[in-house]
Short mmCIF file of C-alpha atoms in Angstrom, two decimals:
data_model
loop_
_atom_site.label_atom_id
_atom_site.label_comp_id
_atom_site.label_asym_id
_atom_site.label_seq_id
_atom_site.Cartn_x
_atom_site.Cartn_y
_atom_site.Cartn_z
CA UNK A 1 -22.20 -6.89 14.05
CA UNK A 2 -24.34 -5.48 11.19
CA UNK A 3 -22.83 -7.58 8.43
CA UNK A 4 -25.43 -6.33 5.92
CA UNK A 5 -24.25 -2.73 6.49
CA UNK A 6 -20.65 -3.74 6.12
CA UNK A 7 -21.34 -5.74 2.96
CA UNK A 8 -23.16 -2.84 1.47
CA UNK A 9 -20.28 -0.46 1.98
CA UNK A 10 -17.83 -3.14 0.74
CA UNK A 11 -19.83 -4.08 -2.40
CA UNK A 12 -20.31 -0.38 -3.23
CA UNK A 13 -16.66 0.36 -3.02
CA UNK A 14 -15.56 -2.69 -4.97
CA UNK A 15 -18.18 -1.85 -7.73
CA UNK A 16 -16.67 1.70 -7.99
CA UNK A 17 -13.35 0.04 -8.78
CA UNK A 18 -15.14 -2.02 -11.52
CA UNK A 19 -16.42 1.22 -12.99
CA UNK A 20 -12.91 2.76 -13.09
CA UNK A 21 -10.76 -0.18 -14.34
CA UNK A 22 -8.61 2.11 -16.41
CA UNK A 23 -7.51 4.07 -13.32
CA UNK A 24 -7.56 1.37 -10.75
CA UNK A 25 -6.13 -1.61 -12.55
CA UNK A 26 -4.86 -1.05 -16.14
CA UNK A 27 -2.90 2.18 -15.36
CA UNK A 28 -0.84 0.57 -12.49
CA UNK A 29 -0.16 -2.55 -14.62
CA UNK A 30 1.08 -0.38 -17.54
CA UNK A 31 3.20 1.66 -15.08
CA UNK A 32 4.78 -1.52 -13.73
CA UNK A 33 5.40 -2.76 -17.21
CA UNK A 34 7.26 0.38 -17.98
CA UNK A 35 9.46 0.09 -14.93
CA UNK A 36 10.54 -3.32 -16.07
CA UNK A 37 11.34 -1.88 -19.53
CA UNK A 38 13.17 1.12 -18.27
CA UNK A 39 15.01 -0.35 -15.36
CA UNK A 40 15.78 -3.54 -17.30
CA UNK A 41 17.32 -1.65 -20.19
CA UNK A 42 19.06 1.05 -18.15
CA UNK A 43 20.33 -0.93 -15.06
CA UNK A 44 19.80 -4.50 -15.80
CA UNK A 45 22.45 -4.44 -18.53
CA UNK A 46 24.94 -3.22 -15.95
CA UNK A 47 23.89 -5.13 -12.89
CA UNK A 48 23.36 -8.75 -13.82
CA UNK A 49 22.67 -10.06 -10.32
CA UNK A 50 22.08 -8.91 -6.80
CA UNK A 51 22.74 -11.40 -4.04
CA UNK A 52 22.51 -14.23 -6.49
CA UNK A 53 19.15 -13.12 -7.94
CA UNK A 54 18.85 -11.54 -11.51
CA UNK A 55 18.23 -7.89 -11.30
CA UNK A 56 14.90 -8.09 -13.06
CA UNK A 57 13.64 -10.60 -10.59
CA UNK A 58 15.20 -8.67 -7.77
CA UNK A 59 13.05 -5.59 -8.36
CA UNK A 60 9.68 -7.42 -8.59
CA UNK A 61 8.96 -7.36 -4.83
CA UNK A 62 9.91 -3.62 -4.73
CA UNK A 63 7.56 -2.84 -7.65
CA UNK A 64 4.72 -4.73 -6.16
CA UNK A 65 5.29 -2.97 -2.78
CA UNK A 66 5.53 0.40 -4.60
CA UNK A 67 2.08 -0.20 -6.07
CA UNK A 68 0.64 -1.71 -3.04
CA UNK A 69 1.47 1.19 -0.68
CA UNK A 70 0.40 3.98 -3.05
CA UNK A 71 -2.74 2.17 -4.18
CA UNK A 72 -3.80 1.14 -0.69
CA UNK A 73 -3.54 4.77 0.49
CA UNK A 74 -5.23 6.18 -2.54
CA UNK A 75 -8.12 3.77 -2.51
CA UNK A 76 -8.93 4.17 1.12
CA UNK A 77 -8.44 7.89 1.18
CA UNK A 78 -10.66 8.58 -1.77
CA UNK A 79 -13.29 6.12 -0.63
CA UNK A 80 -13.92 7.99 2.67
CA UNK A 81 -13.14 11.44 1.33
CA UNK A 82 -15.68 11.40 -1.52
CA UNK A 83 -18.70 10.86 0.97
CA UNK A 84 -17.30 13.85 2.95
CA UNK A 85 -17.00 15.93 -0.13
CA UNK A 86 -20.53 15.26 -1.27
CA UNK A 87 -22.02 15.42 2.20
CA UNK A 88 -23.26 11.74 2.17
CA UNK A 89 -20.94 10.88 5.08
CA UNK A 90 -23.59 12.09 7.60
CA UNK A 91 -26.05 9.51 6.20
CA UNK A 92 -23.40 6.90 7.04
CA UNK A 93 -22.66 8.28 10.47
CA UNK A 94 -26.42 8.48 11.36
CA UNK A 95 -27.16 4.99 10.26
CA UNK A 96 -27.47 2.06 12.67
CA UNK A 97 -23.93 1.07 12.09
CA UNK A 98 -20.81 1.22 14.43
CA UNK A 99 -17.57 3.03 13.68
CA UNK A 100 -15.92 -0.30 13.58
CA UNK A 101 -18.20 -1.53 10.83
CA UNK A 102 -17.73 1.66 8.81
CA UNK A 103 -13.93 1.22 9.00
CA UNK A 104 -14.27 -2.50 8.14
CA UNK A 105 -16.41 -1.71 5.02
CA UNK A 106 -14.25 1.02 3.57
CA UNK A 107 -10.83 -0.20 4.67
CA UNK A 108 -11.73 -3.84 3.75
CA UNK A 109 -12.69 -2.82 0.25
CA UNK A 110 -9.48 -0.65 -0.19
CA UNK A 111 -7.24 -3.50 1.09
CA UNK A 112 -9.01 -6.07 -1.22
CA UNK A 113 -8.56 -3.93 -4.34
CA UNK A 114 -4.94 -3.24 -3.44
CA UNK A 115 -4.18 -6.98 -2.76
CA UNK A 116 -5.80 -7.97 -6.03
CA UNK A 117 -3.70 -5.39 -7.85
CA UNK A 118 -0.65 -6.82 -6.23
CA UNK A 119 -1.40 -10.26 -7.39
CA UNK A 120 -2.15 -8.94 -10.95
CA UNK A 121 1.18 -7.12 -10.98
CA UNK A 122 2.84 -10.39 -9.74
CA UNK A 123 1.24 -12.21 -12.67
CA UNK A 124 2.36 -9.47 -15.06
CA UNK A 125 5.95 -9.80 -13.74
CA UNK A 126 6.01 -13.46 -14.89
CA UNK A 127 5.94 -12.17 -18.54
CA UNK A 128 9.19 -10.33 -17.91
CA UNK A 129 11.24 -12.57 -15.51
CA UNK A 130 11.27 -16.08 -14.12
CA UNK A 131 9.87 -16.02 -10.65
CA UNK A 132 10.11 -18.60 -7.88
CA UNK A 133 8.51 -17.75 -4.52
CA UNK A 134 10.23 -19.62 -1.78
CA UNK A 135 7.74 -18.75 1.02
CA UNK A 136 4.30 -18.23 -0.59
CA UNK A 137 2.49 -18.13 2.81
CA UNK A 138 4.63 -15.46 4.06
CA UNK A 139 4.38 -13.56 0.73
CA UNK A 140 0.61 -13.58 1.14
CA UNK A 141 0.89 -12.57 4.72
CA UNK A 142 3.10 -9.59 3.96
CA UNK A 143 0.87 -8.68 1.00
CA UNK A 144 -2.37 -8.73 3.09
CA UNK A 145 -0.90 -7.00 6.18
CA UNK A 146 0.65 -4.32 4.09
CA UNK A 147 -2.51 -3.65 2.18
CA UNK A 148 -4.63 -3.56 5.29
CA UNK A 149 -2.14 -1.34 7.21
CA UNK A 150 -1.76 1.26 4.46
CA UNK A 151 -5.52 1.16 3.73
CA UNK A 152 -5.96 2.18 7.36
CA UNK A 153 -3.59 5.01 6.80
CA UNK A 154 -5.36 6.09 3.66
CA UNK A 155 -8.51 6.10 5.61
CA UNK A 156 -6.96 8.54 8.11
CA UNK A 157 -5.72 10.78 5.25
CA UNK A 158 -9.13 10.82 3.79
CA UNK A 159 -10.67 12.04 6.97
CA UNK A 160 -7.93 14.59 7.46
CA UNK A 161 -7.99 16.01 3.85
CA UNK A 162 -10.39 18.83 3.11
CA UNK A 163 -9.38 19.18 -0.61
CA UNK A 164 -8.36 16.90 -3.42
CA UNK A 165 -4.91 18.55 -3.25
CA UNK A 166 -4.27 17.36 0.32
CA UNK A 167 -5.65 13.94 -0.60
CA UNK A 168 -2.57 13.48 -2.97
CA UNK A 169 -0.06 15.12 -0.64
CA UNK A 170 1.01 12.21 1.44
CA UNK A 171 1.17 9.56 -1.34
CA UNK A 172 3.04 11.88 -3.63
CA UNK A 173 5.51 13.63 -1.25
CA UNK A 174 6.00 10.91 1.43
CA UNK A 175 4.92 7.44 0.50
CA UNK A 176 6.38 7.29 -3.10
CA UNK A 177 9.78 8.90 -2.11
CA UNK A 178 10.16 6.61 0.90
CA UNK A 179 9.48 3.53 -1.18
CA UNK A 180 11.95 4.56 -3.95
CA UNK A 181 14.54 5.17 -1.25
CA UNK A 182 13.63 2.04 0.68
CA UNK A 183 15.55 -0.46 -1.35
CA UNK A 184 12.86 -1.28 -3.92
CA UNK A 185 15.31 -1.19 -6.80
CA UNK A 186 18.60 -1.97 -4.91
CA UNK A 187 20.02 -3.77 -1.83
CA UNK A 188 21.09 -1.36 0.88
CA UNK A 189 24.29 -3.36 1.06
CA UNK A 190 25.32 -1.59 -2.16
CA UNK A 191 25.24 1.75 -0.32
CA UNK A 192 28.23 3.31 1.68
CA UNK A 193 28.15 2.55 5.31
CA UNK A 194 26.77 6.08 6.29
CA UNK A 195 23.85 5.84 3.76
CA UNK A 196 23.12 2.37 5.09
CA UNK A 197 22.50 3.73 8.48
CA UNK A 198 20.44 6.56 7.16
CA UNK A 199 18.31 4.19 5.02
CA UNK A 200 17.60 1.97 7.94
CA UNK A 201 15.77 4.89 9.42
CA UNK A 202 13.21 4.65 6.54
CA UNK A 203 10.44 2.33 7.75
CA UNK A 204 9.50 1.29 4.25
CA UNK A 205 12.87 -0.54 4.10
CA UNK A 206 11.47 -3.18 6.54
CA UNK A 207 8.45 -3.73 4.53
CA UNK A 208 10.24 -4.11 1.12
CA UNK A 209 12.98 -6.31 2.83
CA UNK A 210 10.53 -8.65 4.41
CA UNK A 211 8.42 -8.97 1.21
CA UNK A 212 11.62 -9.65 -0.89
CA UNK A 213 12.61 -12.32 1.70
CA UNK A 214 9.40 -14.26 1.06
CA UNK A 215 10.39 -14.51 -2.58
CA UNK A 216 14.06 -15.23 -2.51
CA UNK A 217 15.12 -15.84 1.10
CA UNK A 218 17.35 -12.71 1.03
CA UNK A 219 16.71 -9.47 3.05
CA UNK A 220 18.40 -6.34 4.19
CA UNK A 221 16.89 -6.75 7.71
CA UNK A 222 15.50 -9.59 9.72
CA UNK A 223 12.06 -10.91 8.89
CA UNK A 224 11.08 -10.53 12.58
CA UNK A 225 11.97 -6.72 12.28
CA UNK A 226 9.86 -6.48 9.23
CA UNK A 227 6.78 -8.01 10.94
CA UNK A 228 7.31 -5.88 13.98
CA UNK A 229 7.37 -2.78 11.85
CA UNK A 230 4.14 -3.73 10.07
CA UNK A 231 2.64 -4.43 13.59
CA UNK A 232 3.68 -1.05 14.71
CA UNK A 233 2.19 0.60 11.60
CA UNK A 234 -1.07 -1.26 12.20
CA UNK A 235 -1.27 -0.40 15.87
CA UNK A 236 -0.65 3.25 15.36
CA UNK A 237 -3.10 3.50 12.50
CA UNK A 238 -5.83 1.80 14.60
CA UNK A 239 -5.13 4.05 17.55
CA UNK A 240 -5.54 7.14 15.40
CA UNK A 241 -8.71 5.98 13.74
CA UNK A 242 -10.12 5.18 17.28
CA UNK A 243 -9.33 8.72 18.43
CA UNK A 244 -10.93 10.22 15.24
CA UNK A 245 -14.28 8.53 15.96
CA UNK A 246 -14.08 9.30 19.55
CA UNK A 247 -13.57 12.94 19.10
CA UNK A 248 -15.35 13.41 15.90
CA UNK A 249 -12.43 14.96 14.16
CA UNK A 250 -13.17 16.25 10.77
CA UNK A 251 -16.42 14.20 10.81
CA UNK A 252 -18.82 16.78 12.28
CA UNK A 253 -20.01 20.04 10.56
#
């Protein structure tokens, strides 16, 4: 493996995040703080606890997951789309570096940025609510696997998109709505039976539920089902990326 090439891509992408701190770090933290203020005032006054957990603490895993999913997709998609947009992607493809190393550099940087942001938001949440993480190892496992999986998805979107509008299409119209409807701010047990069944068809439910379990030991679905769902996402994303590089889809002029 050409570790120097992977490191070069990784360092360049991480440095780009450092040059855009307002967009990559400060903006998501401010948005999360606003969620706490708005939901805490509007809903927290009416719902004191959910399954024995204060409402403010209950929504923390959902807020982290919301930012984690959207930022993982956005970081990875823009990271690979910009070289395509400027034409420098052909320099990368013609360099003595394998497809695996290209993916490792771009996706590794996107996942790292998203995981760091998730931890920063977790730290920010401590200013609003009192948090106790029951399963810290599983919390980190869910955090890293989710960041990696959705960074792979973002990489696919970046290859597929041929305009900045398409780059934002999936995060805005699919990822964000699925996260809001995936139990980020409520337990699906609070829904009528019919809507519970509908909600369980949303794959993001399993990610949010598993992540919340790592905090409080409560979940809407089994932890095994959550891990299986992440594994399925990961396998499908890897398969699609493998197909993209085998066929040259959207990579060749």
